[in-house]
PDB file of C-alpha atoms in Angstrom:
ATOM      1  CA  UNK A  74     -35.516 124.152 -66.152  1.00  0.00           C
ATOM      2  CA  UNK A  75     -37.797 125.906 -63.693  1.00  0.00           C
ATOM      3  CA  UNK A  76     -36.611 127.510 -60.547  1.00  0.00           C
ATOM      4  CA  UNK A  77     -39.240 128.575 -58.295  1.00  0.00           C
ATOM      5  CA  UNK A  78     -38.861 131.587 -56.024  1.00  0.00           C
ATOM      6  CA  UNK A  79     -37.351 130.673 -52.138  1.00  0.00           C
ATOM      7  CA  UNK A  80     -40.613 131.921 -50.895  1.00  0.00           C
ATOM      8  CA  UNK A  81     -42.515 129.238 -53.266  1.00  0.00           C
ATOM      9  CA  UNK A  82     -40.272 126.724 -52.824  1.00  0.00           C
ATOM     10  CA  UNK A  83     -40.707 127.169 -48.804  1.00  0.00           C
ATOM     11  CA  UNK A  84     -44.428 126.793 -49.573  1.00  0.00           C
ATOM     12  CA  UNK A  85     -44.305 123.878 -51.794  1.00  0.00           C
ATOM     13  CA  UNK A  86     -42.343 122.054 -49.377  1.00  0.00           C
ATOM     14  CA  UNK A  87     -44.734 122.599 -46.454  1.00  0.00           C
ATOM     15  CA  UNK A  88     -47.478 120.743 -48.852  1.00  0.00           C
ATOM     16  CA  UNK A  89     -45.819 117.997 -48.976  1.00  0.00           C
ATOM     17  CA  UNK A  90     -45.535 117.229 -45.428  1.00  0.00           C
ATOM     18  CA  UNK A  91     -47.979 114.646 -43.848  1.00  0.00           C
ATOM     19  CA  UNK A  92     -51.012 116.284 -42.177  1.00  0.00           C
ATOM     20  CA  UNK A  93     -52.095 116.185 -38.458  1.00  0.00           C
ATOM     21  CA  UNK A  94     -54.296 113.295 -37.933  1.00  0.00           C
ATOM     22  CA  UNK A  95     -57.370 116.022 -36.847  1.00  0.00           C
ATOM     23  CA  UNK A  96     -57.296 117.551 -40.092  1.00  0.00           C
ATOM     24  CA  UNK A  97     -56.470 114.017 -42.166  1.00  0.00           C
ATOM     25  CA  UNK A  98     -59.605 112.360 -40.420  1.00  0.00           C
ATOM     26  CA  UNK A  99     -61.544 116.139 -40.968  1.00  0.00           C
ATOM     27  CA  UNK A 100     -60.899 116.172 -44.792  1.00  0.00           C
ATOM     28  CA  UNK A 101     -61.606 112.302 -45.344  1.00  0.00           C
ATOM     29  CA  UNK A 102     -65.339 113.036 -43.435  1.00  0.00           C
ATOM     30  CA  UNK A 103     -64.625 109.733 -41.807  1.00  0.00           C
ATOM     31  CA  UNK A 104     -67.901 109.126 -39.722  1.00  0.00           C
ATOM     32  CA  UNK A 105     -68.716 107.126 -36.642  1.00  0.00           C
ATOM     33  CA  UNK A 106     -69.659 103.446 -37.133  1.00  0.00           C
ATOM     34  CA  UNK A 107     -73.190 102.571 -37.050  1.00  0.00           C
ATOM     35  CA  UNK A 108     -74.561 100.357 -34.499  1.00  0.00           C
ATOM     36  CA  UNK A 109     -75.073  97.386 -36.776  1.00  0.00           C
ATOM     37  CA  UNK A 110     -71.247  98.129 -38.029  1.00  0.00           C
ATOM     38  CA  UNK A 111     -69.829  98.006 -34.130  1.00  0.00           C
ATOM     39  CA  UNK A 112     -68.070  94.735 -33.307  1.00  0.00           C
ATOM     40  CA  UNK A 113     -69.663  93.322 -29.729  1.00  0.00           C
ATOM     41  CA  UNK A 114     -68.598  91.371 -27.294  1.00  0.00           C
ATOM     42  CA  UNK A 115     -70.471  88.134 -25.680  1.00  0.00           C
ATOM     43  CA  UNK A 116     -69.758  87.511 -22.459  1.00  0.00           C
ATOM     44  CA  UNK A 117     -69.471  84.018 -21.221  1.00  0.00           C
ATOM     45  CA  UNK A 118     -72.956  84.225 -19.209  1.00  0.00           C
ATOM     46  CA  UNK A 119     -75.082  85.500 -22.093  1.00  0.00           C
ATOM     47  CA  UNK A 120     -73.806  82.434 -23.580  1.00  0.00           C
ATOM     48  CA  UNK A 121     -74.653  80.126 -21.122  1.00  0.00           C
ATOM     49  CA  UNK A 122     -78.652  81.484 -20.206  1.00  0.00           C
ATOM     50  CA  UNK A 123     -81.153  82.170 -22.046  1.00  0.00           C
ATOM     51  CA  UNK A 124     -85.146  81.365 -22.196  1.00  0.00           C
ATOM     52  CA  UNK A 125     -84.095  77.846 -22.260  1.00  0.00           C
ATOM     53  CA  UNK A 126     -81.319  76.368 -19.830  1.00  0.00           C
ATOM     54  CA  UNK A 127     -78.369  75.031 -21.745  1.00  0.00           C
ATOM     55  CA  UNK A 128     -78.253  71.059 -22.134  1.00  0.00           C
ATOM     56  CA  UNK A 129     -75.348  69.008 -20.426  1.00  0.00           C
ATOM     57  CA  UNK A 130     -75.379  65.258 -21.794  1.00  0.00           C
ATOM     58  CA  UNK A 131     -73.510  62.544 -20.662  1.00  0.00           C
ATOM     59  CA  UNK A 132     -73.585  59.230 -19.348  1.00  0.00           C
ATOM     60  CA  UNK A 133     -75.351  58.184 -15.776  1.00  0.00           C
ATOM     61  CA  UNK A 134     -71.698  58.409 -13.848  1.00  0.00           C
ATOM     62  CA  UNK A 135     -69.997  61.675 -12.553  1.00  0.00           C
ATOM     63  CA  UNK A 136     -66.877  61.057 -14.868  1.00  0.00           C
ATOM     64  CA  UNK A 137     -65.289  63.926 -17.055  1.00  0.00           C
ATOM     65  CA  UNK A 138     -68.790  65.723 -16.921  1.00  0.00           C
ATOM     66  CA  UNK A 139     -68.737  65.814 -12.831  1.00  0.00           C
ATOM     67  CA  UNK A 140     -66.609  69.258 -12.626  1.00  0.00           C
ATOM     68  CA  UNK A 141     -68.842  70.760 -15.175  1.00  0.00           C
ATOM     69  CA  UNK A 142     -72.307  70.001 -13.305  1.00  0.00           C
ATOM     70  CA  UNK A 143     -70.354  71.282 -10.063  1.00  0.00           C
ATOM     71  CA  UNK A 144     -69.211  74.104 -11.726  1.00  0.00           C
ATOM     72  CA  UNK A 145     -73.150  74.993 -13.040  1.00  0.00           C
ATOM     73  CA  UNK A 146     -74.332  74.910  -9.810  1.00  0.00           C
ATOM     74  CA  UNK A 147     -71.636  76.619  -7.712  1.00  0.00           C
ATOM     75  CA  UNK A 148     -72.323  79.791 -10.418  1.00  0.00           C
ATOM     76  CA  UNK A 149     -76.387  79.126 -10.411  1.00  0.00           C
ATOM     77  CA  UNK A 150     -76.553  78.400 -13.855  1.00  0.00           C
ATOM     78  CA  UNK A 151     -79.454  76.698 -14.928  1.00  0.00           C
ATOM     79  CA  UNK A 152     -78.829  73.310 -16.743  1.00  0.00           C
ATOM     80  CA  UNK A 153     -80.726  70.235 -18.193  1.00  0.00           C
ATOM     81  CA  UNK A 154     -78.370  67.332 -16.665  1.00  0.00           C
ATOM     82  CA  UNK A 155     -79.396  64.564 -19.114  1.00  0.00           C
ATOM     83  CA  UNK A 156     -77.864  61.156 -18.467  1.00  0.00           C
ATOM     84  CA  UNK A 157     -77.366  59.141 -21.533  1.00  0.00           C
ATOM     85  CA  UNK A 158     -77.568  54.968 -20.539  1.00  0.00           C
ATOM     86  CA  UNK A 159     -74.571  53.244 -21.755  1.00  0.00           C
ATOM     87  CA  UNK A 160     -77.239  50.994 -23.813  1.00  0.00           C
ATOM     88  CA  UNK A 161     -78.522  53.708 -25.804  1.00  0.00           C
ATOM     89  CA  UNK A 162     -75.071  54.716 -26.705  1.00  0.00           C
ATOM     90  CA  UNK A 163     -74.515  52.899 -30.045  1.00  0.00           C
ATOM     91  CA  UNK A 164     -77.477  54.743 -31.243  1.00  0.00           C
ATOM     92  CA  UNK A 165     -76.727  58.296 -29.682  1.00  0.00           C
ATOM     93  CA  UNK A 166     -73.401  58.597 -30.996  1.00  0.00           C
ATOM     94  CA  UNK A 167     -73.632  59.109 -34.706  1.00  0.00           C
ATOM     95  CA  UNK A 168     -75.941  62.019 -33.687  1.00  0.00           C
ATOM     96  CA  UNK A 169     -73.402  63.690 -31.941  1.00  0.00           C
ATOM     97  CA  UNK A 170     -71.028  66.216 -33.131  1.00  0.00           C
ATOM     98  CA  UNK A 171     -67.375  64.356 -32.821  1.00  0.00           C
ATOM     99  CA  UNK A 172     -68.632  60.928 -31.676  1.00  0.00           C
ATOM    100  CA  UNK A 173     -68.165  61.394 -28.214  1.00  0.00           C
ATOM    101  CA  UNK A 174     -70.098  62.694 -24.675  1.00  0.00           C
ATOM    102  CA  UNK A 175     -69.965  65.110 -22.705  1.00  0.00           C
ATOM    103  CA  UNK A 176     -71.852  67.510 -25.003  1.00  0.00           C
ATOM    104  CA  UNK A 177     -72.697  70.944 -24.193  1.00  0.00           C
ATOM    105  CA  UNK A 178     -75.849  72.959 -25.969  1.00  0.00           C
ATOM    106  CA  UNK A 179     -76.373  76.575 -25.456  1.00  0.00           C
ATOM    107  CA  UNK A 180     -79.384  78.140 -25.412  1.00  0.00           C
ATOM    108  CA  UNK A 181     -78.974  79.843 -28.616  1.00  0.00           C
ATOM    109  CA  UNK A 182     -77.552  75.862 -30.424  1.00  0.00           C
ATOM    110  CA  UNK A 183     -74.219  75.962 -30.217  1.00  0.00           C
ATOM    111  CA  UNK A 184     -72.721  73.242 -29.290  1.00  0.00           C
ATOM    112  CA  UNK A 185     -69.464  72.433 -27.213  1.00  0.00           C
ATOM    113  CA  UNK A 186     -67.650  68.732 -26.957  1.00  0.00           C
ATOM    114  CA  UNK A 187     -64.393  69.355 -25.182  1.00  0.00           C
ATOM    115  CA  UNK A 188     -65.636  69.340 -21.385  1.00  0.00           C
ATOM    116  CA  UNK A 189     -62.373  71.469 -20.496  1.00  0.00           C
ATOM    117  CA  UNK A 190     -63.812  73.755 -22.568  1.00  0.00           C
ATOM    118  CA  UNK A 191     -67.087  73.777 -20.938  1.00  0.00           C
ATOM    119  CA  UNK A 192     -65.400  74.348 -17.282  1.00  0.00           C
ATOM    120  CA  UNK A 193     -63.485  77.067 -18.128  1.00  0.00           C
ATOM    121  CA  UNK A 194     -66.296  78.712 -19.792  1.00  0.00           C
ATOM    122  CA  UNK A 195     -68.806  77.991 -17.117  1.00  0.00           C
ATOM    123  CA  UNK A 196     -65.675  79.548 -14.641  1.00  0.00           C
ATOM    124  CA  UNK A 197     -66.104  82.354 -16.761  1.00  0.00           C
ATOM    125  CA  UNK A 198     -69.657  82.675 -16.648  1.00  0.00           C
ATOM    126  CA  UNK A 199     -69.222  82.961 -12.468  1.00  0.00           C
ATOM    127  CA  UNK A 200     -70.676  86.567 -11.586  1.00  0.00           C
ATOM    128  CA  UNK A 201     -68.869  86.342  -8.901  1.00  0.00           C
ATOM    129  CA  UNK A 202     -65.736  86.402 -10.351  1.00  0.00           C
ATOM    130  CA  UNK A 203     -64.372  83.368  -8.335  1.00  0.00           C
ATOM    131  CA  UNK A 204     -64.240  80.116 -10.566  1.00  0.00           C
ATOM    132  CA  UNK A 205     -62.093  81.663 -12.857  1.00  0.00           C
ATOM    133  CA  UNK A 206     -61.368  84.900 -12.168  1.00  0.00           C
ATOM    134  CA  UNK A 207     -60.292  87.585 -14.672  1.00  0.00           C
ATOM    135  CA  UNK A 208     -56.829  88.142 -12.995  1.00  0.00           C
ATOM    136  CA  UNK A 209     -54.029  86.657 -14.960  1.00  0.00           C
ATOM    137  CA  UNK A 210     -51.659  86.115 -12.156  1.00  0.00           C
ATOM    138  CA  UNK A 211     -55.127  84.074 -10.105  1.00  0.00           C
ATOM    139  CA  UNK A 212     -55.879  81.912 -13.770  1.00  0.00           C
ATOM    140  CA  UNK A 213     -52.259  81.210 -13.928  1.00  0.00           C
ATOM    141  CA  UNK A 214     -51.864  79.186 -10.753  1.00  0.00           C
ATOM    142  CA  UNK A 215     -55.726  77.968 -11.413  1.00  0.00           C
ATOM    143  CA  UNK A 216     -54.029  76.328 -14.952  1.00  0.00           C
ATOM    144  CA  UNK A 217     -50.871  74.760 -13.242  1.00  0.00           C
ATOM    145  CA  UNK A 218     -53.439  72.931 -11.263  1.00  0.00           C
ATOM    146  CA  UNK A 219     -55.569  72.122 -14.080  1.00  0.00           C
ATOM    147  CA  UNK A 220     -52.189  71.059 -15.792  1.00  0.00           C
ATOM    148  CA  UNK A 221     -50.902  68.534 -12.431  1.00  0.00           C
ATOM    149  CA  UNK A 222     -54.776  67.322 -12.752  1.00  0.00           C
ATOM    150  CA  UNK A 223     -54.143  66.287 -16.297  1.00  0.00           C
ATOM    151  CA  UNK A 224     -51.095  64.810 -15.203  1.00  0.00           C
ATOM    152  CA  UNK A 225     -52.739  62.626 -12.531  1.00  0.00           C
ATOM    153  CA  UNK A 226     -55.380  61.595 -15.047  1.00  0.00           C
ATOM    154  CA  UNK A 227     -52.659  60.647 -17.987  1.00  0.00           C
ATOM    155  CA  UNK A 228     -50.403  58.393 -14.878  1.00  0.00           C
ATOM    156  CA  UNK A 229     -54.060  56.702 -13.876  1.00  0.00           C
ATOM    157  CA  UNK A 230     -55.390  56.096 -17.529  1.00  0.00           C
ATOM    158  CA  UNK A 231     -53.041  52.575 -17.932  1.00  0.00           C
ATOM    159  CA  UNK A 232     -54.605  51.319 -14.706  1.00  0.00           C
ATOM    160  CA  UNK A 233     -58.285  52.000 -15.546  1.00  0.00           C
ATOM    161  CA  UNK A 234     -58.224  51.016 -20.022  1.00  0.00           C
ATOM    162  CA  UNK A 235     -56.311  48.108 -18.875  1.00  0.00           C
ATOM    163  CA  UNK A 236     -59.169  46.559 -17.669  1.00  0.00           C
ATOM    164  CA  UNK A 237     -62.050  48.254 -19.575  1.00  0.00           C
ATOM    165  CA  UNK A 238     -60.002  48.249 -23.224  1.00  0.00           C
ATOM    166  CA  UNK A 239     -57.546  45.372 -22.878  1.00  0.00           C
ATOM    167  CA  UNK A 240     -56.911  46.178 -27.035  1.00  0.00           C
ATOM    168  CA  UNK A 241     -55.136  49.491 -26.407  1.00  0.00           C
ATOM    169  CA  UNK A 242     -52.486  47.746 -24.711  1.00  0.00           C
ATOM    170  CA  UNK A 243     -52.234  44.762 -27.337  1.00  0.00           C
ATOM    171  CA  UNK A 244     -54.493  42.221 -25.387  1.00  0.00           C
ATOM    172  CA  UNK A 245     -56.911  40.511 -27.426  1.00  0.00           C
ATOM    173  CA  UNK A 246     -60.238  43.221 -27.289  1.00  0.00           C
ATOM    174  CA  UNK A 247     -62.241  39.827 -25.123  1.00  0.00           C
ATOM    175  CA  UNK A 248     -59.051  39.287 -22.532  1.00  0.00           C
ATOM    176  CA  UNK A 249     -60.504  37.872 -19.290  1.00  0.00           C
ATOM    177  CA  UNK A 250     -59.324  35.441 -16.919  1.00  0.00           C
ATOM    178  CA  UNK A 251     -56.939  34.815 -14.229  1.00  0.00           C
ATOM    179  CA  UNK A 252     -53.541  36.259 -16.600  1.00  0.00           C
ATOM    180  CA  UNK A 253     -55.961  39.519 -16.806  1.00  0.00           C
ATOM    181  CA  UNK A 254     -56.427  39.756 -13.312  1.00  0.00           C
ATOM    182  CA  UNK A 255     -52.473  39.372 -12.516  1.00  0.00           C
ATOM    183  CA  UNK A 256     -51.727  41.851 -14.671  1.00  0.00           C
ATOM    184  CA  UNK A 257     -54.076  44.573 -14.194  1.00  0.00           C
ATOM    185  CA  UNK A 258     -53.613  43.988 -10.138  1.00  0.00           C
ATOM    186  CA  UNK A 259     -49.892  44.513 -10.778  1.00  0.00           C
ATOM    187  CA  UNK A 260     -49.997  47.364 -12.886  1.00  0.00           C
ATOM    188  CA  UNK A 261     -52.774  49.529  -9.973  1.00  0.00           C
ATOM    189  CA  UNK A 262     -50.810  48.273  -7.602  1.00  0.00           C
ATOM    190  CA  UNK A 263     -47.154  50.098  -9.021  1.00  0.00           C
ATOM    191  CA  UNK A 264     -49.591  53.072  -9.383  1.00  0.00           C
ATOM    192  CA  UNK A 265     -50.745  53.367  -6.079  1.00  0.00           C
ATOM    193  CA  UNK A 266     -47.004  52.662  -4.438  1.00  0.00           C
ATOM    194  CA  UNK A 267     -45.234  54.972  -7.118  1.00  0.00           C
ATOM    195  CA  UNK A 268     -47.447  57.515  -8.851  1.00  0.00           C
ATOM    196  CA  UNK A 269     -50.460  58.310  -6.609  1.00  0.00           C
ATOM    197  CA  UNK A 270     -48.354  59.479  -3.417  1.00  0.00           C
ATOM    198  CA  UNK A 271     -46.046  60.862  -5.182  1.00  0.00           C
ATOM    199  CA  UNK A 272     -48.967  63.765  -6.697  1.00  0.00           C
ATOM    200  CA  UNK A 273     -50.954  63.300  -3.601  1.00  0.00           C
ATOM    201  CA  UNK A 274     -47.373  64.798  -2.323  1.00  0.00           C
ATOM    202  CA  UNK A 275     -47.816  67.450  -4.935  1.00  0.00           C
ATOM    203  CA  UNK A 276     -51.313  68.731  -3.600  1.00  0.00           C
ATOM    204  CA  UNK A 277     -50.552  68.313  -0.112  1.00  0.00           C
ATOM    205  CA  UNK A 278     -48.103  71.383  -0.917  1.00  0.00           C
ATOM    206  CA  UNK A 279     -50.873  73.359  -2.531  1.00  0.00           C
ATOM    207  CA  UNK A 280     -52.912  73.411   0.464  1.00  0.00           C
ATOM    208  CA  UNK A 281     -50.207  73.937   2.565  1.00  0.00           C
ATOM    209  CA  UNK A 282     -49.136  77.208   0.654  1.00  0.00           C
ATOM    210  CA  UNK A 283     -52.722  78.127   0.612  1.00  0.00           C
ATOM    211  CA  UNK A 284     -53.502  78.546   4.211  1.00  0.00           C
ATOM    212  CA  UNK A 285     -55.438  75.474   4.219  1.00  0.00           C
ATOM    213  CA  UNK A 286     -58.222  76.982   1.897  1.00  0.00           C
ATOM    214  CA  UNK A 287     -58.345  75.998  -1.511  1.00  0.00           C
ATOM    215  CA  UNK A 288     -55.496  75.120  -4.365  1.00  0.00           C
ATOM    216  CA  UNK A 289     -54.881  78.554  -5.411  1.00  0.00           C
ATOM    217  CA  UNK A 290     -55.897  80.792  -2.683  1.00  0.00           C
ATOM    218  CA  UNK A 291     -59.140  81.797  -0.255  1.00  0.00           C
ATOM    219  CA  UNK A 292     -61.528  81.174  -3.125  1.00  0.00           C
ATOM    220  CA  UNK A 293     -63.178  78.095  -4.559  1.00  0.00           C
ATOM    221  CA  UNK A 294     -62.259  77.960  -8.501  1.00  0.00           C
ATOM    222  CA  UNK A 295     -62.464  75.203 -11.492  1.00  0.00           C
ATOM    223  CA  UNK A 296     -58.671  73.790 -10.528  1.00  0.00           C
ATOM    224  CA  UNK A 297     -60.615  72.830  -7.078  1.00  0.00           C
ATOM    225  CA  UNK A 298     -63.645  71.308  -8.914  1.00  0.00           C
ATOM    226  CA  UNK A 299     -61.147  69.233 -11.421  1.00  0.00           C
ATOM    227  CA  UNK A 300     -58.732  67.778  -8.446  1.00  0.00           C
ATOM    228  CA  UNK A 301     -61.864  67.409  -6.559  1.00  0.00           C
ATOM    229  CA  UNK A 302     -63.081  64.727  -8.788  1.00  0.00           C
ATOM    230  CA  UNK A 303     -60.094  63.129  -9.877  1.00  0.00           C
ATOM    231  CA  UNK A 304     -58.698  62.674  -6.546  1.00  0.00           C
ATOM    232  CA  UNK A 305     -62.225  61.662  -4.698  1.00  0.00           C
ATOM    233  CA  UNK A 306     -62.669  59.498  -7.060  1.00  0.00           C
ATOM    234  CA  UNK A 307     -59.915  57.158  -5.605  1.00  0.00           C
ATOM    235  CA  UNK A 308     -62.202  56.920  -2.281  1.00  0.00           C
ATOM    236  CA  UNK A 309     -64.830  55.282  -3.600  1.00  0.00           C
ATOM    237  CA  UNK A 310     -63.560  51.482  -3.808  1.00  0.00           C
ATOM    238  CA  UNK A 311     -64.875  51.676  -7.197  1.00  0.00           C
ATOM    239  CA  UNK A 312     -61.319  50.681  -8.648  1.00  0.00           C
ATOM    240  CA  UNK A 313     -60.364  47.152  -7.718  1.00  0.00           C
ATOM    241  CA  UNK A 314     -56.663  47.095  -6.146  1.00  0.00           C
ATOM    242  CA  UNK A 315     -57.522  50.698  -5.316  1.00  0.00           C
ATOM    243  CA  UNK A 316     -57.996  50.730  -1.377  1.00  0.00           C
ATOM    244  CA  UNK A 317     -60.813  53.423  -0.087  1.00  0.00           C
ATOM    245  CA  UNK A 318     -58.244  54.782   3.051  1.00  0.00           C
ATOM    246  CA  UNK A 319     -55.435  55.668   0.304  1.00  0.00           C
ATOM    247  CA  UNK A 320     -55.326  59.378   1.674  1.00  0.00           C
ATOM    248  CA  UNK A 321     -55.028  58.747   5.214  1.00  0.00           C
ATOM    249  CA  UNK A 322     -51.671  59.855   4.775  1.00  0.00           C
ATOM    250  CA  UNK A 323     -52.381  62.818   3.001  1.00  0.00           C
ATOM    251  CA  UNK A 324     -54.240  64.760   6.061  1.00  0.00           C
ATOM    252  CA  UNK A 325     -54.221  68.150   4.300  1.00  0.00           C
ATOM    253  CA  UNK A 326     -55.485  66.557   0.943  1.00  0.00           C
ATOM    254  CA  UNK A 327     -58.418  64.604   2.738  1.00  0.00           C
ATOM    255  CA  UNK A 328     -59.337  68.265   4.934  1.00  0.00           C
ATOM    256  CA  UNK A 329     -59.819  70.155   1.637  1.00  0.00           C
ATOM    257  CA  UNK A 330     -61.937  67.725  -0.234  1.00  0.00           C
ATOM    258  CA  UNK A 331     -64.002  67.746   2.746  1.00  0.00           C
ATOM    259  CA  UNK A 332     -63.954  71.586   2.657  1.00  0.00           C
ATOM    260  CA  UNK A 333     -65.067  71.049  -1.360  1.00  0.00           C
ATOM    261  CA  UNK A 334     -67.669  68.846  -0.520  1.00  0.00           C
ATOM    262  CA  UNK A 335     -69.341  71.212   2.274  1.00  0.00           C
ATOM    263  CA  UNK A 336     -69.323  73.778   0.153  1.00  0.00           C
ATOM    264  CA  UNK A 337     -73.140  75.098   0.226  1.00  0.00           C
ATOM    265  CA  UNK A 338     -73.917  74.772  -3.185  1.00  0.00           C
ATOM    266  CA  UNK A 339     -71.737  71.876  -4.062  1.00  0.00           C
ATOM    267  CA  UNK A 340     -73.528  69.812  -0.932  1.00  0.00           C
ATOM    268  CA  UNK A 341     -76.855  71.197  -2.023  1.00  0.00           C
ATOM    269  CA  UNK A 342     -76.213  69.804  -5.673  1.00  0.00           C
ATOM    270  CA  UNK A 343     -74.593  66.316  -4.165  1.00  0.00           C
ATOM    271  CA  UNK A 344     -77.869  66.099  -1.955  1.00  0.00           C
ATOM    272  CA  UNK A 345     -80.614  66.595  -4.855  1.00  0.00           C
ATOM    273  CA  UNK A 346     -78.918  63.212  -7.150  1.00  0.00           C
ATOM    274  CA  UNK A 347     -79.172  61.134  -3.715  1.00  0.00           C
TER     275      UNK A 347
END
C-alpha cells in the first residue's frame, strides 16, 4: 500500500476538482459557430413578402377567409385574393393540400390550410405591432375573444348545416320540402331567442370594459377582425329566420362594428370589391 506525502495528497486532491468553466471552454479550444452553423430566426413578415405576393384562395364569399383578407390589408401586405367558383370546386380540391379552402401560399411555397393559422400569422406580420401584439398579457385577452368567437360559430353551425347538409343531422342528404322548412325555422329561431343574445350580451361587456374602442383595448387586433365577421354577418338577411335589426338591442355591439368598418384601411379594402 502506497501512502503519499500530506503535501501530495493536498495536490492530488485539488486535480480532481471540476475546473472553472473559462479554463474548461480554454482547454477544449471550443470556437465560435460559423455563420452557416448559427440557428436564425424568420420573422412572420419575411414569411409573408417576397418578390411575389403570397396567394389567398378561397371561394367568391367573405366566409372563414374574410378576417384573413382584412387582416392583409389592415398590415399592407400584398396578396393575390383568388376566388375559387363553387363550380370549379370538384376539380380544385384534389389539388389541394387537405381537401379543403382557404389556402394560403407564401412567397417562398409553403403552404398554410388552417385560416386561424393564417390570421394569427398575418397579426404577427403587423409592423405595427397592433394585430397581435407581442405582449402576452395584450394576446391573452386577444385569444379569449378568439375563443367566445369560436364559441359563437360552434352555437350557429346547427342552424346554418341544417339547411345546407341536412345528412349531418340524419336527414336524408336531398331533404327539401315543407317538414325541412319547419324544422330548420324552428331550430334559427331557438338560436336567435336563446344563444345569439345571450353572446351578443357577452361582447356588449367587452366594449363596455374597453372604453368603447375595440375588444381588448385602444387598438384594432385579429379578435376584432374575427367577431367582426361572425357577428356582421347576422346583418345581412342572408340567413332566412335571421332578421337584419337583430342588434338593435345591442347599441354598444352595433357602435363598434361600425367603428371596424370605418377603419381606413378596412373601408378602403371593403370599397375596392364593390
Amino acid at each position: 500500500m502506497c501512502f503519499l506525502p500530506s503535501s501530495d495528497l493536498f495536490r492530488h486532491h485539488l486535480s480532481l476538482q471540476p475546473q472553472p468553466t473559462s479554463q474548461f471552454l480554454k482547454d477544449q479550444s471550443i470556437k465560435p459557430l460559423s455563420s452557416s452553423q448559427q440557428i436564425t430566426m424568420t420573422s412572420a413578415h419575411s414569411l409573408l413578402t417576397g418578390s411575389t405576393p403570397l396567394k389567398l384562395e378561397y371561394f367568391n364569399i367573405e366566409g372563414v377567409a374574410e378576417p384573413v383578407r382584412l387582416a392583409l390589408s389592415v398590415a399592407s401586405i400584398p396578396f393575390d385574393d383568388v376566388r375559387i367558383p363553387f363550380d370549379q370546386w370538384p376539380s380544385k380540391k384534389p389539388s389541394t393540400k387537405h381537401g379543403v379552402l382557404p389556402e394560403m401560399t407564401l412567397p417562398g411555397g409553403e403552404i398554410i390550410t388552417d385560416s386561424m393559422a393564417m390570421l394569427r400569422l398575418v397579426g404577427e406580420a403587423d409592423e405595427e405591432g397592433k394585430l397581435y401584439p407581442s405582449d402576452v398579457a395584450k394576446r391573452v385577452k386577444i385569444e379569449q375573444v378568439l375563443g367566445l368567437v369560436g364559441d359563437l360559430t360552434r352555437a350557429w353551425s346547427p342552424s346554418l348545416y341544417l339547411s345546407m347538409r341536412p345528412g349531418r343531422f340524419g336527414y336524408p342528404a336531398d331533404w327539401s320540402g315543407e317538414e325541412k322548412d319547419k324544422v330548420v325555422k324552428a331550430v334559427r329561431e331557438a338560436f336567435m331567442s336563446e344563444d345569439f343574445p345571450r353572446f351578443m350580451g357577452y361582447f356588449e361587456e367587452l366594449v363596455k370594459e374597453n372604453g368603447d374602442g375595440f375588444l381588448t383595448g385602444e387598438d384594432l387586433t385579429i379578435a376584432d377582425l374575427s367577431a367582426f365577421q361572425q357577428i356582421s354577418y347576422f346583418t345581412k338577411g342572408i340567413a332566412e329566420h335571421v332578421p337584419k335589426d337583430c342588434l338593435d338591442s345591442f347599441v354598444g355591439v352595433k357602435g363598434w362594428l361600425e367603428r371596424v368598418a370605418s377603419h381606413p384601411k378596412i373601408a378602403a379594402y371593403k370599397a375596392s370589391k364593390e
